[in-house]
Coordinates of C-alpha atoms in Angstrom, one line a residue:
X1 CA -23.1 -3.6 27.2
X2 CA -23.9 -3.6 23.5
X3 CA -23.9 0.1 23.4
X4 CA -20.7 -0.2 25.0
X5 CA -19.0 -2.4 22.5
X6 CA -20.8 -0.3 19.7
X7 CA -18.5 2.9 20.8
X8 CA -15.4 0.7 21.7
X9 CA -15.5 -0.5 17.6
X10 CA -15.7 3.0 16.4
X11 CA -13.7 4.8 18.4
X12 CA -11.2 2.0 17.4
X13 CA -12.1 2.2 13.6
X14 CA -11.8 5.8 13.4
X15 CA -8.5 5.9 14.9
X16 CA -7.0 2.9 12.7
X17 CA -8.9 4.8 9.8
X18 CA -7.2 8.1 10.2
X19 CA -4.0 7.8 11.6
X20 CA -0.6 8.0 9.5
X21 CA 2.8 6.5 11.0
X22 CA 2.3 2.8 12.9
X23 CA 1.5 2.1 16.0
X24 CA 3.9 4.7 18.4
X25 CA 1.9 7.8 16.2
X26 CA -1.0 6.7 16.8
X27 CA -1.1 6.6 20.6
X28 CA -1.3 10.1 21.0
X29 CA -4.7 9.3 19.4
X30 CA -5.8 6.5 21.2
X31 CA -4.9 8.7 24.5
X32 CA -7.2 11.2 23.4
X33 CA -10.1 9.3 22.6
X34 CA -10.0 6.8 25.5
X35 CA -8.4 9.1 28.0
X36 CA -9.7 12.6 27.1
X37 CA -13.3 12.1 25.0
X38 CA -14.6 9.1 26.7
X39 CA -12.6 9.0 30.0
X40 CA -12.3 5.2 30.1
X41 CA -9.4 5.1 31.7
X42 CA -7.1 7.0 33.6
X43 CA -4.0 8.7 32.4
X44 CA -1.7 6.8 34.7
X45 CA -3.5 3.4 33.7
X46 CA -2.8 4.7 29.8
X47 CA 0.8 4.6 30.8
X48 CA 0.9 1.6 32.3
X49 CA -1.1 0.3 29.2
X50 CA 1.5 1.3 26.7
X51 CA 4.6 0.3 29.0
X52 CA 3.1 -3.4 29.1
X53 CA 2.5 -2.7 25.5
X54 CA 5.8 -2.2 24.7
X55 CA 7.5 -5.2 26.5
X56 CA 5.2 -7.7 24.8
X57 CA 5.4 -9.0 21.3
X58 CA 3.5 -7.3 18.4
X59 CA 2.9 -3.5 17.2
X60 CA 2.2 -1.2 20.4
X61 CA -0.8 0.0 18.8
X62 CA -2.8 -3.5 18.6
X63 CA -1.3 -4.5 21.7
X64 CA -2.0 -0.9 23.2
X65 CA -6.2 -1.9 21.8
X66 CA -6.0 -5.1 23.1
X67 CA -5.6 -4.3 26.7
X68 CA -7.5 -0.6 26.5
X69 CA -10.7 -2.8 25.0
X70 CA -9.9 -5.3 27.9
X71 CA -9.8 -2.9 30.7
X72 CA -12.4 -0.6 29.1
X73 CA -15.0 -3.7 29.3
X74 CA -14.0 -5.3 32.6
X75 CA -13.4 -2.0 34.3
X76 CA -17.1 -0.9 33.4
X77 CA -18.3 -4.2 35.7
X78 CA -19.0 -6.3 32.8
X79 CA -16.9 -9.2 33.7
X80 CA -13.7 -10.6 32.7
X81 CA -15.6 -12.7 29.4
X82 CA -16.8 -9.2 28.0
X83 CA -12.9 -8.0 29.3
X84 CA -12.0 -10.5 26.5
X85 CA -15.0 -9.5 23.8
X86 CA -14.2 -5.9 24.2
X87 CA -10.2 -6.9 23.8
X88 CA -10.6 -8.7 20.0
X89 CA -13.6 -6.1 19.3
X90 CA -11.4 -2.7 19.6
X91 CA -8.3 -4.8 18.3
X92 CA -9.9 -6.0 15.3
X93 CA -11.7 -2.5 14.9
X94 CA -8.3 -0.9 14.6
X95 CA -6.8 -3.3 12.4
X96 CA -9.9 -3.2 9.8
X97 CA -9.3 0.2 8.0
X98 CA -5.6 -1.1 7.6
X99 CA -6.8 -4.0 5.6
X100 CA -9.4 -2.0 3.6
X101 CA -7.4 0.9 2.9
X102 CA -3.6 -1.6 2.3
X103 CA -6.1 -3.3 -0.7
X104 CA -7.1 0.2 -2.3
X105 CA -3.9 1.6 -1.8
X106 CA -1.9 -1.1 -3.7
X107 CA -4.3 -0.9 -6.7
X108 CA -3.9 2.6 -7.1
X109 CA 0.0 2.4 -6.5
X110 CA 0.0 0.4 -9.0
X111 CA -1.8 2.7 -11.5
X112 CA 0.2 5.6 -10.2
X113 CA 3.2 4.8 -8.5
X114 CA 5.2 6.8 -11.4
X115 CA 3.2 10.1 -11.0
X116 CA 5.1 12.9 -9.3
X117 CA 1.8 14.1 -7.3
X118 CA 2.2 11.4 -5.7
X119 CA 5.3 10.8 -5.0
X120 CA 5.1 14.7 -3.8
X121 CA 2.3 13.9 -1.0
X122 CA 3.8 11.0 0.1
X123 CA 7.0 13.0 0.8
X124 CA 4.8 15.9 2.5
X125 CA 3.5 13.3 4.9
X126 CA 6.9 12.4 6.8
X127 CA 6.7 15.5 9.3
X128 CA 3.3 14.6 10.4
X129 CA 4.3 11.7 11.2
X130 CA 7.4 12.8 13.2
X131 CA 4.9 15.3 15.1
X132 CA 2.6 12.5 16.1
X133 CA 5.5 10.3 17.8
X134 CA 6.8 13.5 19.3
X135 CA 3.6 13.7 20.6
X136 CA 2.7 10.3 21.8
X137 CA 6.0 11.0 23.7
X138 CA 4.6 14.2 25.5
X139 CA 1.7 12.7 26.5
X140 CA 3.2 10.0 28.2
X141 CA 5.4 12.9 29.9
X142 CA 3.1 15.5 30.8
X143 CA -1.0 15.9 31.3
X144 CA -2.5 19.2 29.7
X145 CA -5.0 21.4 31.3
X146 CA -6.5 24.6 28.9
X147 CA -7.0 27.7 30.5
X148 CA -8.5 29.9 28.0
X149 CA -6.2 29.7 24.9
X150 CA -2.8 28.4 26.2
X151 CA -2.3 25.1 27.6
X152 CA -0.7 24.0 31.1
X153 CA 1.5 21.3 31.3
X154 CA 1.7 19.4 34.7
X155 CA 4.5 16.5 34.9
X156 CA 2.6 13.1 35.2
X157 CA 4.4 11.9 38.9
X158 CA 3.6 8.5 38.7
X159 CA 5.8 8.3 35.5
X160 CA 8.9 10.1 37.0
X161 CA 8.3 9.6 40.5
X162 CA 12.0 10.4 41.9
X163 CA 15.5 12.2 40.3
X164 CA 16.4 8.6 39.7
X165 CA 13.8 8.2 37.3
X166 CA 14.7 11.0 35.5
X167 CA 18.1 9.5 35.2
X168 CA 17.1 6.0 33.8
X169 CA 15.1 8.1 31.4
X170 CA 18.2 10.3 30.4
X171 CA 20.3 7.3 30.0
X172 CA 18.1 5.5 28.2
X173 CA 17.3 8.7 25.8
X174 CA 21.3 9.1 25.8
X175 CA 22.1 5.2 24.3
X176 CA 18.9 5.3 21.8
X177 CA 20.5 9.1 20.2
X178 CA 24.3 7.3 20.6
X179 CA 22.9 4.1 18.9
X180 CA 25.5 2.4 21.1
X181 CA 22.1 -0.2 21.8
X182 CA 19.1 -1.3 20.0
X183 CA 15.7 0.1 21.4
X184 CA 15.0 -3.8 22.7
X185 CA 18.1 -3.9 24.3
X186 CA 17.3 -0.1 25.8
X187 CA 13.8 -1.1 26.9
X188 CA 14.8 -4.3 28.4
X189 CA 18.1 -2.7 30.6
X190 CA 15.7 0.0 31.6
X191 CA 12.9 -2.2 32.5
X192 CA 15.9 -4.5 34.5
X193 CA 17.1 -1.3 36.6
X194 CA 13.7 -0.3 37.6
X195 CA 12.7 -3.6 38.7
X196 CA 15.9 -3.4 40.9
X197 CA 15.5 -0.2 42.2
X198 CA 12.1 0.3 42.9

């Protein structure tokens, strides 16, 4: 179990260590370490993970490591009390590099917050960013299987099970690009319909 908890904090660290963006860029790598690397979970339960993620209060990502250390304990027949250990270990492992690196990075923004280096890489850091939500977004859309050097995609069913899925998800995609409706409002209407239709 201890080994257990060991990986959990590191895989956690190292992703709150190295990812730029918030929470909805970095589940593309939480998927991949917990999904693909380790194989804790299942992609389906991933989903599932960062719907309920979503819908309850907080960043995605924390909530997202919350329940992944949660299931990742109790699922490997530990017990719901290491369900809970495992939940404030891999949350607290992904918040600690955001402390330690928020403290450097204010002292040296304020030694260098008028240099145009830095200014310059800051700026260079936007699309990245973009690419990792776009990402996260895929992910959640498709599953990936590499045959030699090109990938191929396979629609995750349990996500879009039926044509009406597909036109919650259009609808929903259409109001968010219209900005006739706030993404709360969005998640909660599309949350509402599902629950009445399926």
């Amino acid at each position: 179990m201890t080994g257990l908890l060991a990986q959990l904090f590191f895989t956690f660290f190292f992703i709150g260590l190295f990812n730029f963006g918030g929470g909805v860029a970095m589940l593309s790598l939480i998927q991949g370490q917990v999904v693909t690397v380790h194989g804790w979970i299942t992609q389906e339960m991933f989903t599932d993970i960062v719907a309920i993620s979503q819908t309850t209060p907080g960043p995605i990502a924390i909530n997202c490591a919350t329940y992944v250390g949660y299931e990742v304990m109790s699922g490997a027949g530990y017990g719901q009390l290491a369900g809970v250990a495992g939940s404030v270990l891999a949350t607290f492992a992904l918040v600690l590099p955001s402390f330690l690196v928020f403290y450097l990075v204010i002292r040296v923004f304020y030694k260098f917050h008028e240099s145009r280096t830095f200014t310059d890489t800051m700026r260079a850091l936007r699309p990245a960013v973009a690419g990792l939500i776009g990402a996260a977004a895929l992910l959640l859309m498709f599953r990936s299987e590499w045959h030699g050097l090109l990938p191929q995609l396979h629609l995750i069913r349990a996500n879009f099970p039926d044509w009406t899925s597909w036109l919650i998800f259009g609808a929903a995609l259409a109001l968010g690009l219209s900005r006739k409706a706030g993404p709360i409002a969005i998640i909660l209407g599309a949350g509402v319909v599902g629950l009445l239709i399926y």
